Tab-separated table of C-alpha atoms in Angstrom:
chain	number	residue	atom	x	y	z
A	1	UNK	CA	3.034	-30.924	36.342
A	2	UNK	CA	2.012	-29.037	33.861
A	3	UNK	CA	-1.783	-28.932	31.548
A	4	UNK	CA	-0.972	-29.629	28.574
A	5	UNK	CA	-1.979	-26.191	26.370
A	6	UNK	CA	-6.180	-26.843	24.388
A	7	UNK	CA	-6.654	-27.240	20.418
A	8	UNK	CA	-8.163	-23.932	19.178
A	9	UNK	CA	-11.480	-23.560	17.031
A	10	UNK	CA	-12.682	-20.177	15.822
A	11	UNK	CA	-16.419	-20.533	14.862
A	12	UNK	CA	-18.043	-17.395	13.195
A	13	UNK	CA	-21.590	-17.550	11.850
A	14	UNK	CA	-23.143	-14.223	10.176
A	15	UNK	CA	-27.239	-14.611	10.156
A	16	UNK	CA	-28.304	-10.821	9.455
A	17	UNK	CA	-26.772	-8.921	6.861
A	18	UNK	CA	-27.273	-4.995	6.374
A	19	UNK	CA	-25.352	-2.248	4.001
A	20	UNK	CA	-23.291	0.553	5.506
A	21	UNK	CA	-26.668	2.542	5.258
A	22	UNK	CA	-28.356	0.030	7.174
A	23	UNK	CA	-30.468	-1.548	4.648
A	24	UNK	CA	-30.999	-5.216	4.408
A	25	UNK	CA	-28.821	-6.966	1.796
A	26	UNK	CA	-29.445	-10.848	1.982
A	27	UNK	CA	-31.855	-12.813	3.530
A	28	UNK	CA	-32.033	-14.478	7.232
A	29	UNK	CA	-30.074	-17.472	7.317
A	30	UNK	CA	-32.213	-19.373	9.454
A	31	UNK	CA	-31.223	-22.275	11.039
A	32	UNK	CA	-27.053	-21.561	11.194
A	33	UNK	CA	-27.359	-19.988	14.540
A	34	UNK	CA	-28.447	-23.389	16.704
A	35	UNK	CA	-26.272	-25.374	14.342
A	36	UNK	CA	-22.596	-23.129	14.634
A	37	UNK	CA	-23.878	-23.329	18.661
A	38	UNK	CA	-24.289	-27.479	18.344
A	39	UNK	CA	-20.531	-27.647	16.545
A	40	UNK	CA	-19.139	-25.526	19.437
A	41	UNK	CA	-20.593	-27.468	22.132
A	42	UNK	CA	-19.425	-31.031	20.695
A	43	UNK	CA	-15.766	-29.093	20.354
A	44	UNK	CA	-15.660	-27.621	23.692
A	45	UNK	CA	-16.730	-31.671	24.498
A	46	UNK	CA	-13.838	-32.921	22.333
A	47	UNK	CA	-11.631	-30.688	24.495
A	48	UNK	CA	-11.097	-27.573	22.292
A	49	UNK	CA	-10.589	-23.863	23.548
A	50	UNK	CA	-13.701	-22.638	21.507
A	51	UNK	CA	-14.372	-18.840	20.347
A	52	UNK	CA	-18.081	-18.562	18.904
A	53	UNK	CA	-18.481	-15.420	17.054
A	54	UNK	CA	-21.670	-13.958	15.766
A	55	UNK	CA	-22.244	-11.180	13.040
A	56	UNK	CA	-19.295	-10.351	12.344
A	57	UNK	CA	-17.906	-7.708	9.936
A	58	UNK	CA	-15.602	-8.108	7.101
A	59	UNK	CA	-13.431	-6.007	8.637
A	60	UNK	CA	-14.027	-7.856	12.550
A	61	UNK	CA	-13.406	-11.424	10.719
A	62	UNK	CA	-10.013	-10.488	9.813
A	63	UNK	CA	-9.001	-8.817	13.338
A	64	UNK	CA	-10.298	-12.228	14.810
A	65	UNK	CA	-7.640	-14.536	12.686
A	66	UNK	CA	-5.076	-11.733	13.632
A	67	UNK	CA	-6.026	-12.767	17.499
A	68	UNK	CA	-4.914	-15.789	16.545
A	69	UNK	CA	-1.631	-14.906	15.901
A	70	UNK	CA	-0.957	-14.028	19.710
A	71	UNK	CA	-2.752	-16.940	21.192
A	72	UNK	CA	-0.889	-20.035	22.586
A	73	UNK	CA	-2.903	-23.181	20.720
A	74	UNK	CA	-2.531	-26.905	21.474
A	75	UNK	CA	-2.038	-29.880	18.691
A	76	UNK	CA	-4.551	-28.149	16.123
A	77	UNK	CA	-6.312	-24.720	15.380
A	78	UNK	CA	-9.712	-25.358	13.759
A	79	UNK	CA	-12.107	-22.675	12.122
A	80	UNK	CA	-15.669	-22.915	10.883
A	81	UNK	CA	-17.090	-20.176	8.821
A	82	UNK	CA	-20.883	-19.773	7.983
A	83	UNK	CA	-21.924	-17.449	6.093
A	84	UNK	CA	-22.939	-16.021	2.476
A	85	UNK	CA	-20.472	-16.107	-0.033
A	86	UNK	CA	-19.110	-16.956	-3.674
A	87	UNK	CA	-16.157	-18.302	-5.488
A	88	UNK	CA	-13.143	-17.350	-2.870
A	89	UNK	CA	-14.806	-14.992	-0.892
A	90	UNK	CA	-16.869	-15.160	2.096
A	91	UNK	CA	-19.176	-12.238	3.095
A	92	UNK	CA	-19.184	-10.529	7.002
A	93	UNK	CA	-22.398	-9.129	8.369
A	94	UNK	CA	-21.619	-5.722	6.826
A	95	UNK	CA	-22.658	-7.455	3.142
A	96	UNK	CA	-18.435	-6.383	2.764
A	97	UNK	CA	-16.016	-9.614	1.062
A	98	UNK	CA	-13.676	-11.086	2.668
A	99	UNK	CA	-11.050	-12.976	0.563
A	100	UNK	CA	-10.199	-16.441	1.848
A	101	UNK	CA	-6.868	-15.761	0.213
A	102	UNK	CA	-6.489	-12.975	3.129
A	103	UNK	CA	-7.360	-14.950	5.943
A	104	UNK	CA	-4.885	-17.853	4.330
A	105	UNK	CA	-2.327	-14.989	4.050
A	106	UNK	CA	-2.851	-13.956	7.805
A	107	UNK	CA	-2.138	-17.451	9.420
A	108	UNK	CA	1.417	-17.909	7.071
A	109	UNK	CA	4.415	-19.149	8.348
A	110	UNK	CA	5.537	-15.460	7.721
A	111	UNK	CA	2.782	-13.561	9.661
A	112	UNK	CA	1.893	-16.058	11.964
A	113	UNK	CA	4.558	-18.178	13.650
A	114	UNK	CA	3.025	-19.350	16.340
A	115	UNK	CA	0.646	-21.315	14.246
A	116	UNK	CA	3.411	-22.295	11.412
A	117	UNK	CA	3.837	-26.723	12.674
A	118	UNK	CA	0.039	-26.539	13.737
A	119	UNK	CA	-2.360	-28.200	11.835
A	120	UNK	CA	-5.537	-25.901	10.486
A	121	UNK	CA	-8.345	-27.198	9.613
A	122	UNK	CA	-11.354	-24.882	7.945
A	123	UNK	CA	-14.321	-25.898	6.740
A	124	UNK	CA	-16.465	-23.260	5.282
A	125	UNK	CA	-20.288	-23.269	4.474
A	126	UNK	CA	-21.283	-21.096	1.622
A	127	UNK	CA	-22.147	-20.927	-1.856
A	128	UNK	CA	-19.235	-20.614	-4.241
A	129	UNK	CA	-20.994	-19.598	-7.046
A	130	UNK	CA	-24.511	-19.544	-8.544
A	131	UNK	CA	-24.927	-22.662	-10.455
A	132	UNK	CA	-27.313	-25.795	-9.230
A	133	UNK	CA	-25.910	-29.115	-8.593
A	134	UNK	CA	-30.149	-30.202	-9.730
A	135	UNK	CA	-32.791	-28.557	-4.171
A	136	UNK	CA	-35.551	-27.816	-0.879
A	137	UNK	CA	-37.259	-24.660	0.170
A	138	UNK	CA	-33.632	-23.136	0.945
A	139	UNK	CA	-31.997	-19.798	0.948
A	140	UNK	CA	-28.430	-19.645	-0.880
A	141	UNK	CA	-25.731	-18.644	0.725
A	142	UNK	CA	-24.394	-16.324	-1.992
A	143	UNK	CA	-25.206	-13.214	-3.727
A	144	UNK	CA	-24.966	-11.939	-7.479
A	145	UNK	CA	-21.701	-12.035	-8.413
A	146	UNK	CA	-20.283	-8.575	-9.338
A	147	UNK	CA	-20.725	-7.738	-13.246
A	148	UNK	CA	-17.276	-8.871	-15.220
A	149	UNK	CA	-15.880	-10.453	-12.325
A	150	UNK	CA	-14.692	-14.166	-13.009
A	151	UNK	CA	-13.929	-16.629	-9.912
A	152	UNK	CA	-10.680	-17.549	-9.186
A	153	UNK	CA	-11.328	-21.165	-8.622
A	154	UNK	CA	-6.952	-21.858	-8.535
A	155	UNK	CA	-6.202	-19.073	-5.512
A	156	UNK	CA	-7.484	-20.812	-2.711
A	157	UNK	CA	-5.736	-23.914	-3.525
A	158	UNK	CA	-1.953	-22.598	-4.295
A	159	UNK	CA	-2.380	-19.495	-1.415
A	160	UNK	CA	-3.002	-21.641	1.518
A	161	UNK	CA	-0.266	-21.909	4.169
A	162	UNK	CA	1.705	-24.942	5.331
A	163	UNK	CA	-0.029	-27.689	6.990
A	164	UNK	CA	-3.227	-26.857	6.751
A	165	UNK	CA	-6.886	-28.340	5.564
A	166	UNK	CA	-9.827	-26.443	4.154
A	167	UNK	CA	-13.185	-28.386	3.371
A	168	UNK	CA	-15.619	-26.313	1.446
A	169	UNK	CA	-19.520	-27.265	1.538
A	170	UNK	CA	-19.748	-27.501	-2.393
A	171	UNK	CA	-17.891	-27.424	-5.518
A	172	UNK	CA	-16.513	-24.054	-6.981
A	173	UNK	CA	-19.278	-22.223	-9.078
A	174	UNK	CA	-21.976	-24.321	-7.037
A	175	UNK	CA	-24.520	-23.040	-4.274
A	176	UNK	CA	-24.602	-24.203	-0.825
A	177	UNK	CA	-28.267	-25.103	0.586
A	178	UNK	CA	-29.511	-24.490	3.803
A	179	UNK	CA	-32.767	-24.614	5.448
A	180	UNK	CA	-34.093	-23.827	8.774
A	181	UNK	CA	-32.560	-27.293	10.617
A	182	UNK	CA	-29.355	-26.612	8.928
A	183	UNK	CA	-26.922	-26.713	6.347
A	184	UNK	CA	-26.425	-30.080	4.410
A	185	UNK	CA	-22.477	-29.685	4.986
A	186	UNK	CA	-22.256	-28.962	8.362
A	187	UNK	CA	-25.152	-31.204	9.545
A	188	UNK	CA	-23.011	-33.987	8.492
A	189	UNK	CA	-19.992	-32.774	9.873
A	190	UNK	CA	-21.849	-32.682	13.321
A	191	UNK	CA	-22.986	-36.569	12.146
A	192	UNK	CA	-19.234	-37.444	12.376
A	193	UNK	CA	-18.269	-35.489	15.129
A	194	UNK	CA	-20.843	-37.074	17.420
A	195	UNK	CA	-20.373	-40.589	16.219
A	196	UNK	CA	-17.800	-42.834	15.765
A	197	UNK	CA	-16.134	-41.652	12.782
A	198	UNK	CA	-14.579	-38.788	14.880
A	199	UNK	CA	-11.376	-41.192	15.950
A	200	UNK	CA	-10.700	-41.419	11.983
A	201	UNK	CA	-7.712	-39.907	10.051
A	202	UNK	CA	-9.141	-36.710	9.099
A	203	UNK	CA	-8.645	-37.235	4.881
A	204	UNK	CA	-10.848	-40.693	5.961
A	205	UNK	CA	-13.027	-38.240	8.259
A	206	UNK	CA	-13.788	-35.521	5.495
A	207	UNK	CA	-14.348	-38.894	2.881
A	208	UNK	CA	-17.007	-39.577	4.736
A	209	UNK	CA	-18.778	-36.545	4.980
A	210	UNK	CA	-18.237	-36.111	1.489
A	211	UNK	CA	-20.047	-39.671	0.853
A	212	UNK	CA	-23.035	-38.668	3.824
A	213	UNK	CA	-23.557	-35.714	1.784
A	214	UNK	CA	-23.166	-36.702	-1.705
A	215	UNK	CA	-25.814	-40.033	-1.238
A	216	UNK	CA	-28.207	-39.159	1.767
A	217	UNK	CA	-29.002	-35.268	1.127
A	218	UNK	CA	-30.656	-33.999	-1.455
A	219	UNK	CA	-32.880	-30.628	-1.833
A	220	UNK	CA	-36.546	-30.696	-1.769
A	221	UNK	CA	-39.395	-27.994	-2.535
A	222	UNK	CA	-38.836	-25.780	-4.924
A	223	UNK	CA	-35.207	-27.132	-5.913
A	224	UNK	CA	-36.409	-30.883	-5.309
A	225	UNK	CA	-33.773	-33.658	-6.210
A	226	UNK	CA	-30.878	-30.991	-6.306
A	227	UNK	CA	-27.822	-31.910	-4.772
A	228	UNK	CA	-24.262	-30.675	-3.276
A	229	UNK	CA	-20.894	-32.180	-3.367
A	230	UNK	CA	-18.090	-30.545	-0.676
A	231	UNK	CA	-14.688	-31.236	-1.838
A	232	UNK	CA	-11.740	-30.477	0.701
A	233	UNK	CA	-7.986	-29.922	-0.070
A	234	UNK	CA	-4.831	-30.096	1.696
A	235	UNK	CA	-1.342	-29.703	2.067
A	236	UNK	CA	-0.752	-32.192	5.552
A	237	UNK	CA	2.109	-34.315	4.909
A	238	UNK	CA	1.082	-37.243	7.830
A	239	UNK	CA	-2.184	-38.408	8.830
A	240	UNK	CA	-3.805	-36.384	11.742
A	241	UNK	CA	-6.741	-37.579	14.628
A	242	UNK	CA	-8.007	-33.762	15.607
A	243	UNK	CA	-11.531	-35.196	16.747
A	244	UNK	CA	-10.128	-38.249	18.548
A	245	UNK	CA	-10.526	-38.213	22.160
């Protein structure tokens, strides 16, 4: 008798970020190393194929999603991104964008098939902008945005393909904080994942990290008392147990 064929989860995490001439363009991010490694060892545990993926260029970030194309998944595909970024755009370890309305455009029903009745679930931690939700001796995970460029705060939502979930660690035009033990966002997700809450629907599963986040993290330091609120959307049409053993 046949296995029955994994769940897939992508992770990439960029920590180091340099210019094509080799000079540094953001700072460290310290601490989402050991936490993308924790979130891949409780998904290999909850019986996922997982791909961990480190530095990664703009360029590399999109190949990997093509991969995906060609690969035979189980029930669900999952991807976490970590990384800088701002409003629709997440950054590779080249300091080059990477539109999420690209990757989106990569896994659709046209381009990708194989993934088209699959549920995919992203959650992605970095800033989306450069405004202060009123926090902790962090970094940002953004940059400046480019002079007369305005974020597209509607693409993401109407560009993303059938069946599938994206959870973002703050609201659009907000920074996401992280400090050396982690990123509010993802720590929580890791909260869930390891507790009970992973058998939960996963809209009841993302309410709750939205709640963890929302009423038991807030920034200290120089940003003390500032806070973050993730927000996720979706286009599932039944109720789905990805995390449930």
């Amino acid at each position: 008798m046949s296995q029955p064929r994994q769940s897939q989860a992508l992770v990439i995490v960029n920590t180091d970020f340099h210019s094509s001439d080799g000079d540094v363009v953001f700072g460290t991010r310290r601490g989402a190393k050991r936490e993308a490694e924790r979130l891949s060892n409780i998904l290999s545990r909850l019986n996922y194929k997982v791909k961990l993926m480190h530095n990664k260029t703009a360029k590399e970030i999109e190949d990997l999603y093509q991969q995906e194309c060609y690969c035979e998944h189980g029930e669900y595909f999952v991807s976490i991104i970590s990384s800088h970024g701002e409003e629709g755009v997440i950054f590779g370890c080249d300091s080059e964008p990477v539109k999420l309305t690209r990757i989106f455009r990569i896994l659709s029903s046209e381009k990708c098939p194989v993934l088209t009745k699959i549920p995919k679930i992203f959650f992605i931690q970095a800033c989306r902008g450069q405004e202060f939700d009123q926090g902790v001796a962090v970094e940002c995970d953004s940059r400046e945005p480019e002079p007369g460029c305005k974020p597209d705060c509607f693409s993401d939502y109407i560009s993303i393909p059938p069946q599938t979930v994206v959870m973002f660690a703050c609201s659009p035009g907000y920074v996401a904080f992280l400090n050396i033990s982690g990123s509010m966002f993802l720590q929580a997700l890791l909260k869930v994942l390891e507790g009970e809450e992973r058998h939960l629907a996963l809209n009841r599963l993302m309410t709750r990290i939205n709640w963890e986040v929302a009423f038991r993290c807030q920034a200290r330091g120089t940003y003390e008392g500032c806070k973050e609120m993730p927000c996720f959307i979706t286009n599932l049409l039944q109720e789905v147990f990805p995390f449930s053993a």
